[in-house]
Coordinates of N, CA and C in Angstrom, one line a residue:
F43 N -84.3 3.1 47.1 CA -83.8 1.7 47.5 C -82.4 1.8 48.0
Q44 N -82.1 1.5 49.2 CA -80.7 1.6 49.7 C -80.0 0.2 49.6
P45 N -78.7 0.1 49.5 CA -78.0 -1.2 49.4 C -78.2 -2.0 50.6
G46 N -78.3 -1.5 51.8 CA -78.4 -2.2 53.0 C -79.8 -2.7 53.2
A47 N -80.8 -2.1 52.5 CA -82.2 -2.5 52.7 C -82.5 -3.9 52.3
F48 N -81.8 -4.3 51.2 CA -82.0 -5.7 50.7 C -81.6 -6.7 51.8
N49 N -80.4 -6.5 52.4 CA -80.0 -7.4 53.5 C -81.0 -7.4 54.6
E50 N -81.6 -6.3 55.0 CA -82.6 -6.3 56.1 C -83.8 -7.1 55.7
V51 N -84.3 -6.9 54.5 CA -85.5 -7.6 54.0 C -85.2 -9.1 53.9
F52 N -84.0 -9.4 53.4 CA -83.5 -10.8 53.3 C -83.5 -11.5 54.7
L53 N -82.9 -10.8 55.6 CA -82.8 -11.3 57.0 C -84.2 -11.4 57.6
T54 N -85.1 -10.5 57.4 CA -86.4 -10.6 57.9 C -87.2 -11.8 57.4
V55 N -87.0 -12.1 56.1 CA -87.7 -13.2 55.5 C -87.1 -14.5 56.1
H56 N -85.8 -14.5 56.2 CA -85.1 -15.7 56.8 C -85.6 -16.0 58.2
V57 N -85.6 -15.0 59.1 CA -86.0 -15.1 60.5 C -87.5 -15.5 60.6
G58 N -88.3 -14.8 59.7 CA -89.7 -15.1 59.8 C -90.0 -16.6 59.4
L59 N -89.4 -17.1 58.3 CA -89.5 -18.5 57.9 C -89.0 -19.4 59.0
A60 N -87.9 -19.0 59.6 CA -87.4 -19.9 60.7 C -88.4 -20.0 61.9
C61 N -89.0 -18.9 62.3 CA -89.9 -18.9 63.4 C -91.2 -19.7 63.0
L62 N -91.6 -19.6 61.7 CA -92.8 -20.4 61.3 C -92.4 -21.9 61.3
A63 N -91.3 -22.2 60.8 CA -90.9 -23.6 60.8 C -90.8 -24.2 62.2
Y64 N -90.1 -23.5 63.1 CA -90.0 -24.0 64.4 C -91.3 -24.0 65.1
A65 N -92.3 -23.1 64.8 CA -93.6 -23.2 65.4 C -94.3 -24.5 64.9
L66 N -94.2 -24.8 63.7 CA -94.8 -26.0 63.1 C -94.2 -27.2 63.8
F67 N -92.9 -27.2 64.0 CA -92.2 -28.4 64.6 C -92.7 -28.5 66.1
F68 N -92.9 -27.4 66.7 CA -93.3 -27.4 68.1 C -94.7 -28.0 68.2
I69 N -95.6 -27.5 67.4 CA -97.0 -28.1 67.4 C -97.0 -29.6 67.0
A70 N -96.1 -30.0 66.1 CA -95.9 -31.4 65.8 C -95.5 -32.2 67.0
S71 N -94.6 -31.6 67.8 CA -94.1 -32.3 68.9 C -95.2 -32.5 70.0
L72 N -96.0 -31.5 70.1 CA -97.2 -31.6 71.0 C -98.2 -32.7 70.5
S73 N -98.4 -32.7 69.2 CA -99.3 -33.7 68.6 C -98.7 -35.1 68.8
S74 N -97.4 -35.2 68.7 CA -96.8 -36.6 68.9 C -96.9 -37.0 70.3
V75 N -96.8 -36.1 71.3 CA -97.0 -36.5 72.7 C -98.5 -36.9 72.9
A76 N -99.4 -36.2 72.3 CA -100.8 -36.6 72.4 C -101.1 -38.0 71.7
Y77 N -100.4 -38.2 70.6 CA -100.5 -39.5 70.0 C -100.0 -40.6 70.9
F78 N -98.8 -40.4 71.5 CA -98.2 -41.4 72.4 C -99.1 -41.7 73.6
V79 N -99.7 -40.6 74.1 CA -100.7 -40.8 75.3 C -101.9 -41.7 74.8
Q80 N -102.4 -41.3 73.7 CA -103.6 -42.1 73.2 C -103.2 -43.6 73.0
V81 N -102.1 -43.9 72.4 CA -101.6 -45.3 72.1 C -101.4 -46.0 73.5
W82 N -100.8 -45.3 74.4 CA -100.5 -45.9 75.7 C -101.8 -46.2 76.5
R83 N -102.7 -45.3 76.4 CA -104.0 -45.6 77.1 C -104.8 -46.7 76.4
L84 N -104.7 -46.8 75.1 CA -105.4 -47.9 74.4 C -104.8 -49.2 74.7
K85 N -103.4 -49.3 74.7 CA -102.7 -50.6 74.9 C -103.0 -51.0 76.4
R86 N -103.1 -50.1 77.3 CA -103.3 -50.5 78.7 C -104.8 -50.6 79.0
N87 N -105.7 -50.4 78.0 CA -107.1 -50.5 78.2 C -107.6 -49.6 79.3
R88 N -107.2 -48.3 79.3 CA -107.6 -47.4 80.3 C -108.2 -46.1 79.6
P89 N -109.2 -46.3 78.9 CA -109.8 -45.1 78.3 C -110.7 -44.3 79.3
G90 N -110.1 -43.3 79.8 CA -110.8 -42.5 80.8 C -110.2 -41.1 80.8
G91 N -110.8 -40.2 81.6 CA -110.3 -38.8 81.7 C -110.2 -38.1 80.4
L92 N -109.0 -37.8 80.0 CA -108.7 -37.0 78.8 C -108.9 -37.9 77.5
F93 N -109.0 -39.1 77.7 CA -109.0 -40.0 76.5 C -110.1 -39.6 75.5
H94 N -111.3 -39.4 76.1 CA -112.5 -39.0 75.2 C -112.4 -37.6 74.7
R95 N -111.6 -36.8 75.3 CA -111.5 -35.4 74.8 C -110.4 -35.2 73.8
M96 N -109.5 -36.1 73.7 CA -108.4 -36.0 72.8 C -108.8 -36.5 71.4
P97 N -108.1 -35.9 70.4 CA -108.4 -36.4 69.0 C -108.1 -37.8 68.8
S98 N -108.7 -38.4 67.7 CA -108.4 -39.8 67.4 C -107.0 -40.0 66.9
L99 N -106.6 -41.2 66.9 CA -105.2 -41.5 66.3 C -105.1 -41.2 64.9
E100 N -106.2 -41.4 64.1 CA -106.1 -41.1 62.7 C -106.0 -39.6 62.5
L101 N -106.7 -38.8 63.3 CA -106.6 -37.3 63.1 C -105.2 -36.8 63.6
L102 N -104.7 -37.4 64.7 CA -103.4 -37.0 65.1 C -102.3 -37.3 64.1
D103 N -102.4 -38.5 63.5 CA -101.5 -39.0 62.5 C -101.5 -38.0 61.3
A104 N -102.7 -37.7 60.8 CA -102.9 -36.8 59.7 C -102.3 -35.4 59.9
S105 N -102.6 -34.9 61.1 CA -102.0 -33.6 61.5 C -100.5 -33.6 61.6
L106 N -100.0 -34.7 62.1 CA -98.5 -34.8 62.2 C -97.9 -34.8 60.8
Y107 N -98.5 -35.5 59.9 CA -98.0 -35.6 58.5 C -98.1 -34.2 57.9
R108 N -99.2 -33.5 58.0 CA -99.3 -32.2 57.4 C -98.3 -31.2 58.0
L109 N -98.2 -31.2 59.3 CA -97.2 -30.3 60.0 C -95.8 -30.5 59.5
M110 N -95.4 -31.8 59.4 CA -94.0 -32.0 58.9 C -93.9 -31.7 57.4
L111 N -95.0 -31.9 56.7 CA -95.0 -31.7 55.3 C -94.8 -30.2 55.0
W112 N -95.3 -29.3 55.8 CA -95.0 -27.9 55.7 C -93.8 -27.4 56.4
G113 N -93.5 -28.0 57.6 CA -92.4 -27.5 58.4 C -91.0 -27.8 57.8
Y114 N -90.8 -29.0 57.3 CA -89.5 -29.4 56.8 C -89.1 -28.5 55.6
P115 N -89.9 -28.4 54.6 CA -89.5 -27.5 53.5 C -89.2 -26.0 53.9
L116 N -90.0 -25.5 54.8 CA -89.8 -24.2 55.3 C -88.4 -24.1 56.0
F117 N -88.1 -25.1 56.8 CA -86.8 -25.1 57.5 C -85.7 -25.2 56.5
L118 N -85.9 -26.0 55.4 CA -84.8 -26.2 54.4 C -84.6 -24.8 53.7
V119 N -85.7 -24.1 53.4 CA -85.5 -22.8 52.7 C -84.9 -21.8 53.7
T120 N -85.2 -22.0 55.0 CA -84.5 -21.1 56.0 C -83.0 -21.3 56.0
V121 N -82.6 -22.6 56.0 CA -81.2 -22.9 56.0 C -80.5 -22.4 54.7
I122 N -81.1 -22.5 53.6 CA -80.6 -22.1 52.3 C -80.5 -20.5 52.3
L123 N -81.5 -19.9 52.8 CA -81.5 -18.4 52.9 C -80.4 -17.9 53.8
G124 N -80.3 -18.6 54.9 CA -79.2 -18.2 55.9 C -77.8 -18.4 55.3
A125 N -77.6 -19.5 54.5 CA -76.3 -19.7 53.9 C -76.1 -18.6 52.8
V126 N -77.1 -18.3 52.1 CA -76.9 -17.2 51.0 C -76.6 -15.9 51.7
W127 N -77.4 -15.6 52.8 CA -77.1 -14.3 53.5 C -75.7 -14.3 54.1
A128 N -75.3 -15.4 54.6 CA -73.9 -15.4 55.2 C -72.9 -15.3 54.1
L129 N -73.1 -15.9 52.9 CA -72.2 -15.8 51.8 C -72.1 -14.3 51.3
T130 N -73.2 -13.6 51.3 CA -73.1 -12.2 50.8 C -72.6 -11.3 51.9
G131 N -72.3 -11.8 53.0 CA -71.7 -11.0 54.0 C -72.7 -10.3 54.9
G132 N -73.9 -10.7 54.9 CA -75.0 -10.1 55.7 C -74.7 -9.0 56.6
K133 N -75.4 -7.9 56.6 CA -75.3 -6.7 57.4 C -73.9 -6.1 57.3
D134 N -73.4 -6.1 56.1 CA -72.1 -5.5 55.7 C -70.9 -5.9 56.6
Q135 N -71.0 -7.1 57.1 CA -69.8 -7.6 57.9 C -69.2 -8.8 57.1
V136 N -67.9 -8.9 57.2 CA -67.3 -10.0 56.4 C -67.3 -11.2 57.3
V137 N -67.8 -12.3 56.9 CA -67.9 -13.5 57.6 C -67.2 -14.6 56.8
E138 N -65.9 -14.8 57.1 CA -65.1 -15.7 56.3 C -65.3 -17.2 56.7
T139 N -65.6 -17.5 57.9 CA -65.8 -18.9 58.3 C -67.2 -19.1 58.8
W140 N -68.2 -18.6 58.1 CA -69.6 -18.8 58.4 C -70.0 -20.3 58.4
W141 N -69.4 -21.1 57.5 CA -69.7 -22.5 57.4 C -69.2 -23.3 58.6
M142 N -68.3 -22.7 59.4 CA -67.8 -23.5 60.6 C -68.6 -23.2 61.8
S143 N -69.6 -22.3 61.7 CA -70.5 -22.0 62.8 C -71.2 -23.2 63.3
P144 N -71.2 -23.5 64.6 CA -72.0 -24.7 65.1 C -73.5 -24.6 64.8
K145 N -74.0 -23.4 64.7 CA -75.4 -23.3 64.4 C -75.7 -23.7 62.9
F146 N -74.8 -23.3 62.0 CA -75.0 -23.7 60.6 C -74.7 -25.2 60.4
I147 N -73.7 -25.7 61.1 CA -73.4 -27.2 61.0 C -74.6 -28.0 61.5
H148 N -75.1 -27.6 62.6 CA -76.3 -28.3 63.2 C -77.5 -28.3 62.2
S149 N -77.8 -27.1 61.7 CA -78.9 -26.9 60.8 C -78.7 -27.7 59.5
A150 N -77.5 -27.7 59.0 CA -77.2 -28.5 57.8 C -77.3 -30.0 58.0
L151 N -76.9 -30.4 59.1 CA -77.0 -31.9 59.4 C -78.4 -32.3 59.7
T152 N -79.2 -31.5 60.3 CA -80.6 -31.9 60.5 C -81.4 -31.9 59.3
T153 N -81.0 -31.1 58.3 CA -81.8 -31.1 57.0 C -81.4 -32.2 56.1
V154 N -80.3 -32.8 56.3 CA -79.8 -33.9 55.4 C -80.6 -35.1 55.5

């Protein structure tokens, strides 16, 4: 076991969780667009074309809830792991002002 191996595993877990969280958020955004289209067609009384092929509002709502239920905690863990990795100096580099990074500030603000 080498000292630098822990940082690489830690970074791999951090990036993997971030990719998974962003994928869940992307799927949730597609589901929300489908939900919007369904509501728009129902309110305008135009059920045709894709309307019958799209999932019901209840199914879309339940899937959105589940996607956010899993995506948000994964994103929160990703931000925490990134902060811990930055505090430990990740990849043997000294990062004195990691908390001033625009990427970290944006991530912290979106998780609050």
